Structure formats: structure tokens, C-alpha cells
PDB file of C-alpha atoms in Angstrom:
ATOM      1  CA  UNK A   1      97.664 -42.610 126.953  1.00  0.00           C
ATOM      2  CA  UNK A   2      96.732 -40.208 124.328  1.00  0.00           C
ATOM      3  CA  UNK A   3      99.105 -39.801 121.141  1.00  0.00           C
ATOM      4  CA  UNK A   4      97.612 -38.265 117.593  1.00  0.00           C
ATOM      5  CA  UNK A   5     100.443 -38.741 115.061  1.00  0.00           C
ATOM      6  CA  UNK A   6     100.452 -37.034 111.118  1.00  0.00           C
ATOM      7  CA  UNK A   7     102.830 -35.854 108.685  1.00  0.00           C
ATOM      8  CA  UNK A   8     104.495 -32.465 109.497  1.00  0.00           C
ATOM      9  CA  UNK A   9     104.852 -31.276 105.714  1.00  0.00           C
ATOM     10  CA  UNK A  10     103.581 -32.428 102.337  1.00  0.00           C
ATOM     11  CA  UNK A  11     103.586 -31.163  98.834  1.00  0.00           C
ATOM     12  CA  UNK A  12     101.239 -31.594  95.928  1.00  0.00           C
ATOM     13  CA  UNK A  13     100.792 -29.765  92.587  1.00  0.00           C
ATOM     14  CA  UNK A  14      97.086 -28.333  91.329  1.00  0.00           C
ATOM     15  CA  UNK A  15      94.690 -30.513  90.264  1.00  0.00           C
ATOM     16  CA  UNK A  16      96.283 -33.596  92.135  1.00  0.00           C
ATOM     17  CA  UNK A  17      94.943 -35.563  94.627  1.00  0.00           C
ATOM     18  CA  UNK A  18      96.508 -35.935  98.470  1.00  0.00           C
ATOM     19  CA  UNK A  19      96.430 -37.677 101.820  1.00  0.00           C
ATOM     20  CA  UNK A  20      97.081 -36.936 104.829  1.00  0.00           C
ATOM     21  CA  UNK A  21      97.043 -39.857 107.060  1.00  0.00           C
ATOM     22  CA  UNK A  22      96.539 -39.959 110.637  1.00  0.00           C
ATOM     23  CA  UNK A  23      97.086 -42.431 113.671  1.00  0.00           C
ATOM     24  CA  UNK A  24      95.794 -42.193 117.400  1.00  0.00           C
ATOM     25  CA  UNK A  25      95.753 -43.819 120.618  1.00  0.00           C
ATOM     26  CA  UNK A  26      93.543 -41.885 122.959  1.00  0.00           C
ATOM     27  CA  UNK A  27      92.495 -43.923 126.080  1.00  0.00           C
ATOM     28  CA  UNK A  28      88.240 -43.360 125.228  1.00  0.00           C
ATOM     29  CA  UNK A  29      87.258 -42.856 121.560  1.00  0.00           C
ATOM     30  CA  UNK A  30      84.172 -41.082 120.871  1.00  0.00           C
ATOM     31  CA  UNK A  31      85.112 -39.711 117.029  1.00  0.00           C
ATOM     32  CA  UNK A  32      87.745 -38.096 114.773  1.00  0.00           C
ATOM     33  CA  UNK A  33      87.827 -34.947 113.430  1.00  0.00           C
ATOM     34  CA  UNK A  34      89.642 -33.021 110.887  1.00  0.00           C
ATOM     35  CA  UNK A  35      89.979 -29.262 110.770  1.00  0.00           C
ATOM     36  CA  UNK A  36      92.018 -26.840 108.078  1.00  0.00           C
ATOM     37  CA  UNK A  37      93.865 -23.929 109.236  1.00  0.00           C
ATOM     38  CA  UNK A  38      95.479 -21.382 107.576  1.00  0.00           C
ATOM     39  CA  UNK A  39      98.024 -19.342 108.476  1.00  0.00           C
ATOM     40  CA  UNK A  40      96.816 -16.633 111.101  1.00  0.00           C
ATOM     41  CA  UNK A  41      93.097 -17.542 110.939  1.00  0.00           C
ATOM     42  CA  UNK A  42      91.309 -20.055 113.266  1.00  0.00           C
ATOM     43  CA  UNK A  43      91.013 -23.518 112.237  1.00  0.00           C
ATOM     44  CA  UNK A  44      87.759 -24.633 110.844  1.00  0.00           C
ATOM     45  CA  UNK A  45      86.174 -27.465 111.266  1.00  0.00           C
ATOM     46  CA  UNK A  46      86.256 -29.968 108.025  1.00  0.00           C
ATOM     47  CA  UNK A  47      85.153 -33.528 108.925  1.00  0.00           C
ATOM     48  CA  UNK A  48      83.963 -35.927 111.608  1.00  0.00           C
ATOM     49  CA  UNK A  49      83.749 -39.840 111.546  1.00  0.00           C
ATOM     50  CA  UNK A  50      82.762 -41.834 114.372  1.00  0.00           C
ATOM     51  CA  UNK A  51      81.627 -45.188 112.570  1.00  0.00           C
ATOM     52  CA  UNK A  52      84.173 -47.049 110.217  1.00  0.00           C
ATOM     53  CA  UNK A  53      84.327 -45.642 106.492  1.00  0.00           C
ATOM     54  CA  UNK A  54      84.516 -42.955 104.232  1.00  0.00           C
ATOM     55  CA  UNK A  55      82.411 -39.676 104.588  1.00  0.00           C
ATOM     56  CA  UNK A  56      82.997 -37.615 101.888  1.00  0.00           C
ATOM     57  CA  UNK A  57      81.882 -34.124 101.414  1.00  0.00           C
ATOM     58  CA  UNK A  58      82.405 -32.206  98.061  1.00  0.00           C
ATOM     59  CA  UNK A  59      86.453 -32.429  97.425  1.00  0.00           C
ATOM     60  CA  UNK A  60      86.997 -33.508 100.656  1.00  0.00           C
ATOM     61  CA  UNK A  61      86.598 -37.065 102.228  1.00  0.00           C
ATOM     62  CA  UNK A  62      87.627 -38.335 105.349  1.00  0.00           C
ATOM     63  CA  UNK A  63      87.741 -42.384 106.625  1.00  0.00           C
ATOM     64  CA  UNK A  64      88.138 -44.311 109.427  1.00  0.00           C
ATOM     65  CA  UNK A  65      89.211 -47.487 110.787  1.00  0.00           C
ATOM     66  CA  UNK A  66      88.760 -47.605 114.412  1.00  0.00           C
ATOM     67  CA  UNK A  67      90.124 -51.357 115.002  1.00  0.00           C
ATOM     68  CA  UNK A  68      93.732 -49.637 113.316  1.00  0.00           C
ATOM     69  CA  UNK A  69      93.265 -45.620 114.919  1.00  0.00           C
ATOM     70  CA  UNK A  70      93.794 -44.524 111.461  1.00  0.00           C
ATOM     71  CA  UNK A  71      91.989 -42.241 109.720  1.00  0.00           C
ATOM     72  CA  UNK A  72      92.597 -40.125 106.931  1.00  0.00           C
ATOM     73  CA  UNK A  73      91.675 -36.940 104.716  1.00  0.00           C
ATOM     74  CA  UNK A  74      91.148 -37.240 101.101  1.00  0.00           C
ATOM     75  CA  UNK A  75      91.626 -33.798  98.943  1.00  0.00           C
ATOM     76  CA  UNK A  76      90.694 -34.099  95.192  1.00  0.00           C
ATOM     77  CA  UNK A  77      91.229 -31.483  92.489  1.00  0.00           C
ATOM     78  CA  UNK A  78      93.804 -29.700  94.788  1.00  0.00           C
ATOM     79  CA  UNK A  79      93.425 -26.211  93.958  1.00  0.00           C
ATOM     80  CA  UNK A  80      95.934 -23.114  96.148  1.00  0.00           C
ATOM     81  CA  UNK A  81      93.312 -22.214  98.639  1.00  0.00           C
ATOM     82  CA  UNK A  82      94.416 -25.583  99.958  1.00  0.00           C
ATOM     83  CA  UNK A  83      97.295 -25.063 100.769  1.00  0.00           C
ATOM     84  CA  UNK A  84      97.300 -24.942 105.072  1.00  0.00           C
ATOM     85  CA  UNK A  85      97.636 -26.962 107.802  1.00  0.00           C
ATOM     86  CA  UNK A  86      95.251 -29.991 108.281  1.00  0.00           C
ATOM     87  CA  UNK A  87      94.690 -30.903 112.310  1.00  0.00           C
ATOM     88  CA  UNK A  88      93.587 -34.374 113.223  1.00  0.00           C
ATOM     89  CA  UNK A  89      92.057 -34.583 116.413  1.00  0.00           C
ATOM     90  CA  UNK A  90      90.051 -37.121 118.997  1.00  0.00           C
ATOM     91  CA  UNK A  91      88.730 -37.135 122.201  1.00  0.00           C
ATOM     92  CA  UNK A  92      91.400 -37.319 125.336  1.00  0.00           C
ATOM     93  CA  UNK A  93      89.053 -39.737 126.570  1.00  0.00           C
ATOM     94  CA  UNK A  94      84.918 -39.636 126.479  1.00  0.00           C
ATOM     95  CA  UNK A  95      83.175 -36.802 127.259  1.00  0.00           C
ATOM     96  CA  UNK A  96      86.041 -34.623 127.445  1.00  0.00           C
ATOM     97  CA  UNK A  97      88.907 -32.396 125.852  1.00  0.00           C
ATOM     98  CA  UNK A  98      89.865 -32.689 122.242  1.00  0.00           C
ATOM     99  CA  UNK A  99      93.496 -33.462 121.799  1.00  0.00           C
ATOM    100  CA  UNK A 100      95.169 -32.596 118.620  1.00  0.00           C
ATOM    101  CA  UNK A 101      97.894 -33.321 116.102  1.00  0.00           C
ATOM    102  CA  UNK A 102     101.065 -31.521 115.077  1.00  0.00           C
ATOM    103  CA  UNK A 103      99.075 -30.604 112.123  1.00  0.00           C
ATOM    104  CA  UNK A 104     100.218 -31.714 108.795  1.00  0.00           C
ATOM    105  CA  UNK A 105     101.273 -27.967 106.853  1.00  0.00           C
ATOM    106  CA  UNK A 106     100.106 -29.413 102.639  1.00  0.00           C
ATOM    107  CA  UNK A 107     101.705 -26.910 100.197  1.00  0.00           C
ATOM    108  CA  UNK A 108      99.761 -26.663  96.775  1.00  0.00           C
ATOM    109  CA  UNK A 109     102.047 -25.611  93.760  1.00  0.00           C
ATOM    110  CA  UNK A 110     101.345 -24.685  90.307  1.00  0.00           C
TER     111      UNK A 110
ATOM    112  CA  UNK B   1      83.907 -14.152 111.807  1.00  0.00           C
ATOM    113  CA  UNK B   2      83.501 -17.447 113.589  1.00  0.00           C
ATOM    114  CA  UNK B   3      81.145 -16.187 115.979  1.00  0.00           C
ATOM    115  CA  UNK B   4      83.807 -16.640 118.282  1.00  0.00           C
ATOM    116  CA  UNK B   5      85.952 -13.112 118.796  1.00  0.00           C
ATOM    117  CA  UNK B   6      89.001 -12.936 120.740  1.00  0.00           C
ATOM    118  CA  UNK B   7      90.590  -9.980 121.881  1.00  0.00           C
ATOM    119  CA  UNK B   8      93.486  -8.637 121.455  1.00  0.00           C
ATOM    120  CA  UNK B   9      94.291 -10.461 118.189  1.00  0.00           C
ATOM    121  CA  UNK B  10      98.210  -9.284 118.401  1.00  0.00           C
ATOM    122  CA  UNK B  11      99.892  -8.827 121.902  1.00  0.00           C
ATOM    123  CA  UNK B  12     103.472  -7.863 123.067  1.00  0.00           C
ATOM    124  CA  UNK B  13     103.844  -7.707 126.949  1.00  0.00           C
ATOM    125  CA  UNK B  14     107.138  -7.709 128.976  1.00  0.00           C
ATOM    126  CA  UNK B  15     108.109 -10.033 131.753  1.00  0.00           C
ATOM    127  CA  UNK B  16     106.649  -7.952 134.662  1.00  0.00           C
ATOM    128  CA  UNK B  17     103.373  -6.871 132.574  1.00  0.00           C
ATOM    129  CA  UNK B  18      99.784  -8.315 133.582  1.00  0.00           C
ATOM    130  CA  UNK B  19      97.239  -8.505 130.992  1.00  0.00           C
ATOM    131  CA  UNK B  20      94.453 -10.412 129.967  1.00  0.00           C
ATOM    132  CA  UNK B  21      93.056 -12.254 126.526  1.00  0.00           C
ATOM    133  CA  UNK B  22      89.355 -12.063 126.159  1.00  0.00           C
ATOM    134  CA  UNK B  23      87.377 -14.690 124.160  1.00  0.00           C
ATOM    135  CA  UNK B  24      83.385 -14.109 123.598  1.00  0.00           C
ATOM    136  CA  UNK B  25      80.995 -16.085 121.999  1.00  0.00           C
ATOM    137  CA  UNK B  26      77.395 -15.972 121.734  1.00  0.00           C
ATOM    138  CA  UNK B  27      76.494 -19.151 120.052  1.00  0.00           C
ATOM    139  CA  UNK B  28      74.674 -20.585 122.975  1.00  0.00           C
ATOM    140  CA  UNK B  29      77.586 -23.056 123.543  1.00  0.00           C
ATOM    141  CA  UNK B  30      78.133 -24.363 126.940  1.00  0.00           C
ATOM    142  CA  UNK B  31      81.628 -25.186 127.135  1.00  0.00           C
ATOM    143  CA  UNK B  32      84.758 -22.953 126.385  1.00  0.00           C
ATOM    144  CA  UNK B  33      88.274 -23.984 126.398  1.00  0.00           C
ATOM    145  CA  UNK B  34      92.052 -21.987 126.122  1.00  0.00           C
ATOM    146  CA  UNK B  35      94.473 -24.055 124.178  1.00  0.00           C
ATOM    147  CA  UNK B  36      98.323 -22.696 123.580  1.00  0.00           C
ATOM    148  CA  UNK B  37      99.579 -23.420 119.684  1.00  0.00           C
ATOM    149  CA  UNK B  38     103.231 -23.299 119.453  1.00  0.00           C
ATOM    150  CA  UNK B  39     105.155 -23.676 116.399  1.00  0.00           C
ATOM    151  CA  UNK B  40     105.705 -27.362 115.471  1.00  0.00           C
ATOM    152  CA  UNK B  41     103.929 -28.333 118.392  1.00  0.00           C
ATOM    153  CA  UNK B  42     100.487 -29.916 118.805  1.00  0.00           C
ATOM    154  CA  UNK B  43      97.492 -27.591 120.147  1.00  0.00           C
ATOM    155  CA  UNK B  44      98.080 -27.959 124.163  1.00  0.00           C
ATOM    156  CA  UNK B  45      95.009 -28.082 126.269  1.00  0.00           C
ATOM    157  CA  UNK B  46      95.582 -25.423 128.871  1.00  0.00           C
ATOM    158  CA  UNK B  47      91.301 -25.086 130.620  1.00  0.00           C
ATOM    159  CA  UNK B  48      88.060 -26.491 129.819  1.00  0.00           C
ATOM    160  CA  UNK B  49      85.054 -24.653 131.523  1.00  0.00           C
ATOM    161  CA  UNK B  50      81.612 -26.021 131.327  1.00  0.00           C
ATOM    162  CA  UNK B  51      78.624 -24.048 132.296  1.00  0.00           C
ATOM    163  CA  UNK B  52      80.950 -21.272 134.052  1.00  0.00           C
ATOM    164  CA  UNK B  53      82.651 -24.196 136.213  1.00  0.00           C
ATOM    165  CA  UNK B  54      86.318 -25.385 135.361  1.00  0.00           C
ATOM    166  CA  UNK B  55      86.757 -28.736 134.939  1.00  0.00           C
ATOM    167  CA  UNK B  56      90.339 -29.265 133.623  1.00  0.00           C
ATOM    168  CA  UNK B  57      93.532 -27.476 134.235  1.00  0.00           C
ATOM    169  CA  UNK B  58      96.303 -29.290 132.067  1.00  0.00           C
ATOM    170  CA  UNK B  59      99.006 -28.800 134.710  1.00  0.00           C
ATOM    171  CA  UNK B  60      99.097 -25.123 133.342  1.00  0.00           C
ATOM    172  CA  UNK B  61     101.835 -22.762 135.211  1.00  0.00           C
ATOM    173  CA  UNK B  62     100.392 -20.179 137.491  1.00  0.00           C
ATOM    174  CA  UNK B  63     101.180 -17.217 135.316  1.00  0.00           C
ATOM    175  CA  UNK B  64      98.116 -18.277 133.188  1.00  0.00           C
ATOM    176  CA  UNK B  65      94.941 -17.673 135.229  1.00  0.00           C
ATOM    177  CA  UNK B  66      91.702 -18.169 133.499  1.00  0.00           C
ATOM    178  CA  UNK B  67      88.208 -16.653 134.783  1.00  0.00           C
ATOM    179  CA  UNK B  68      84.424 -17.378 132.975  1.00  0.00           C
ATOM    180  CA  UNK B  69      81.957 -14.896 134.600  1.00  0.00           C
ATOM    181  CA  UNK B  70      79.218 -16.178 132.491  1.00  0.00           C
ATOM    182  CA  UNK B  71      78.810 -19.080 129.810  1.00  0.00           C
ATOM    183  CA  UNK B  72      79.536 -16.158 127.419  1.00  0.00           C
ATOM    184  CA  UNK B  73      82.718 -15.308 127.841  1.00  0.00           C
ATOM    185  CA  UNK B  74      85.830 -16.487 129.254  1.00  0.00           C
ATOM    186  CA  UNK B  75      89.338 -14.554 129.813  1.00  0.00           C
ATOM    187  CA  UNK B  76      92.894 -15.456 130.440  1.00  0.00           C
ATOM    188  CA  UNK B  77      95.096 -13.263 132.895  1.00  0.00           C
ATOM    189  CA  UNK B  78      98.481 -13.495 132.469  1.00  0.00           C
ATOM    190  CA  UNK B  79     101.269 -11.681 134.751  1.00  0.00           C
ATOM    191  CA  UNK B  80     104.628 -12.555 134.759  1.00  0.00           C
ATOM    192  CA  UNK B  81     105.617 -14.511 132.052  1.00  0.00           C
ATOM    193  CA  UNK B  82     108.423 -15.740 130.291  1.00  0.00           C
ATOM    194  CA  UNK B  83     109.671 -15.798 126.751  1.00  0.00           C
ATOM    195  CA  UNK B  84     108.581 -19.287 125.780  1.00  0.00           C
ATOM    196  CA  UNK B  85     104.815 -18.263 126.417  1.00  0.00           C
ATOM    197  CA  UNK B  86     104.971 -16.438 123.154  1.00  0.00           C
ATOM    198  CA  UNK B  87     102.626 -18.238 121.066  1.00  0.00           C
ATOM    199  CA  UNK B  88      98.988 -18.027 119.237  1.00  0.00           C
ATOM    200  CA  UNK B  89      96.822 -18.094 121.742  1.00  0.00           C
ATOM    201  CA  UNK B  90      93.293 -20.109 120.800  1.00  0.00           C
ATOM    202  CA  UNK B  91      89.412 -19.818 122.492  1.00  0.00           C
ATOM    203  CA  UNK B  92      87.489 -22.517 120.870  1.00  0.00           C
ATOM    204  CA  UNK B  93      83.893 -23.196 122.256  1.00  0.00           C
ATOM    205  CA  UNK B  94      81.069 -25.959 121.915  1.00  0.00           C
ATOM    206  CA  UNK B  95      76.914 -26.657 122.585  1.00  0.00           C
ATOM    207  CA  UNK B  96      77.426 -30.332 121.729  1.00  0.00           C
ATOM    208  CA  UNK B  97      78.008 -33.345 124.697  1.00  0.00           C
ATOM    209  CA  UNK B  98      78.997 -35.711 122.177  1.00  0.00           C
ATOM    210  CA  UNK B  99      78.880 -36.704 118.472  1.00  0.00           C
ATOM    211  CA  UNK B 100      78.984 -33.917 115.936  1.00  0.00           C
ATOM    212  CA  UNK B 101      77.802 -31.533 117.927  1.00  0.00           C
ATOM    213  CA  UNK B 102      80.893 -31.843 120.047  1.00  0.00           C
ATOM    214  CA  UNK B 103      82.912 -30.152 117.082  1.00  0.00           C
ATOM    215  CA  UNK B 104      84.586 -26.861 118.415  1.00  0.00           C
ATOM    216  CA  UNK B 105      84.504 -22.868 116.639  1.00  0.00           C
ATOM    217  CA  UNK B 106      87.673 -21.394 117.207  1.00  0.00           C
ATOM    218  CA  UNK B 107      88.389 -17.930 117.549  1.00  0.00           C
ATOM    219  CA  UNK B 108      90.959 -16.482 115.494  1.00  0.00           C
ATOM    220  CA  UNK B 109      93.469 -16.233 117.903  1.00  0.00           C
ATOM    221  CA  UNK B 110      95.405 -13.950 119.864  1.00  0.00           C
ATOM    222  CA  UNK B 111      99.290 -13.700 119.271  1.00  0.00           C
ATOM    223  CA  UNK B 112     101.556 -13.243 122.463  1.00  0.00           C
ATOM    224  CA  UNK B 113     104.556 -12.178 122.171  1.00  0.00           C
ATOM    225  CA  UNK B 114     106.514 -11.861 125.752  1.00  0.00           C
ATOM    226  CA  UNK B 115     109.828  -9.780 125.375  1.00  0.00           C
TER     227      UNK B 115
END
């Protein structure tokens, strides 16, 4: 079966750091990927991790674990512009469709 | 711009309307997909064409009818629909067959809204 599972909502002040965690069963694995989208735009693609560890990429990081489908997103020095939703998604199975999370919707306060 | 456009980006329709979403890119990519985003709801897969030829249908009602006339662009009809098909409708495209490459560009979107 295929089944992506993240946090609907979090919260996090400026300057903090967050994660937002992520979980999968997909019946073929072929990589992760994380994309941002906010509200009435397109999402955008953010991160993708195929081999076990952290890739990180300016404020942003991303890490994997494929023996425990978990995987997460790493956001330093949270600033407003972050505040969107955050999609988590992996291949249905190999060499096909990506399937994607509820989205996890981080609001960044002042 | 994503370099993938989608057409209209804001659409009302009644029940008995027919109308069509257009989605464009000219990336090069070979494969272009429709997925549905509802509200609190994951993206749903609806069709995944590769080099003009469909190769998925996600058990999609047929109200939705999808058409690629070229690796360029690809177009959803719709005709008769009902009030839960409001939602933002994505194009997202991709050159890659696996690995990084495979990573999609999404169009911005086109929001239905069936009355």
C-alpha cells in the first residue's frame, strides 16, 4: 500500500527552529521529496533524499532513514516567508506517480 | 512563473456546463500529470501521460476527461460535474525517469468552483 503521514498544523515563532516529520509506506521507494506551498501559488520543489542522511541546503535540511520511512525537514532561523504548507511526498511505487501528504500548514509568528 | 502555465487560474461552472483547464509547459519535460488538491486532503493523482500516451487513470469519474495532443500541453474537459469537484486544480510536469530529475514543476493552479 501507499500511506505518507505528517502533521496537519504547527506553530513556531521567528528566529526558531522547526520540524516537520514525515512517515511513509509506499510499496517501491525510489526517494523523498519535500516541497513548500503557499497559499494560492504552486508548490515548489525544496528537497530530495534518496540515500540515508541529512542534505541540507541553506536554512533548510532534510533527512532520511529508509529502514524507519521517516524523513524529515529541518527549518532554521524561521523567518514569515515561511510560513506555508510543507508536502512530503514518494514514489507510489518505482518509476511511477508521486503520492503526497496532507501537507503540514507551519505558521511563523512574531 | 514556473514555466508551467495553467489556464484559467479561477473557474466557476454550473452543473450542466462543459469546460476545459489547460496546462502548457515548454520545459522539454516528457511526462505531465492532473492532480485534484482538496482542502485537508492529500494531492490525489487523477492522470499521468508520458510522451502523449496515458498511462494511469486513478479510478477518476467520467466527468473529468483529460486529452495531451502533444508532449506540450495537456487539458482537462470537464462536463457535468458536481459540487464536491470544487477544488484547486494542479498540472505538474517532469524530464526526469528517476532520481532528482524526477522532481515535478507545478503550475499554479486552476480553482474550480462548481455551483
Amino acid at each position: 500500500g501507499q500511506n505518507i503521514d505528517q502533521p496537519t498544523e504547527m506553530t513556531a515563532t521567528e528566529g526558531a527552529i522547526v520540524q516537520i516529520n514525515c512517515t511513509y509506506q509506499t510499496s517501491g521507494f525510489n526517494g523523498l521529496f519535500w516541497y513548500q506551498q503557499h497559499a494560492g501559488e504552486a508548490p515548489t520543489f525544496l528537497s530530495y533524499n534518496v540515500l540515508d542522511g541529512l542534505e541540507e541546503k541553506g536554512r533548510f535540511s532534510s533527512f532520511l532513514s529508509r529502514s524507519k520511512g521517516y524523513s524529515y525537514l529541518l527549518l532554521k532561523e524561521l523567518q514569515m516567508k515561511d510560513s506555508a504548507s510543507y508536502l512530503c511526498a514518494a514514489f507510489k511505487q518505482a518509476g511511477t506517480a508521486l503520492i503526497f501528504g496532507k501537507g503540514t500548514t507551519l505558521s511563523v509568528s512574531s | 512563473e514556473t514555466g508551467v502555465t495553467q489556464t484559467p487560474r479561477h473557474l466557476v461552472m454550473g452543473m450542466t456546463n462543459k469546460k476545459s483547464l489547460k496546462c502548457e509547459q515548454h520545459l522539454g519535460h516528457n511526462a505531465m500529470y492532473w492532480y485534484k488538491q482538496s482542502a485537508k486532503k492529500p494531492l490525489e493523482l487523477m492522470f499521468v501521460y508520458n510522451f502523449k500516451e496515458q498511462t494511469e487513470n486513478n479510478s477518476v469519474p467520467s466527468r473529468f476527461s483529460p486529452e495531451c495532443p502533444n508532449s506540450s500541453h495537456l487539458f482537462l474537459h470537464l462536463h457535468t460535474l458536481q459540487p464536491e469537484d470544487s477544488a484547486l486544480y494542479l498540472c505538474a510536469s517532469t524530464g526526469g525517469t528517476g532520481g532528482r530529475n524526477y522532481g515535478y514543476t507545478f503550475g499554479s493552479g486552476t480553482r474550480l468552483t462548481v455551483v
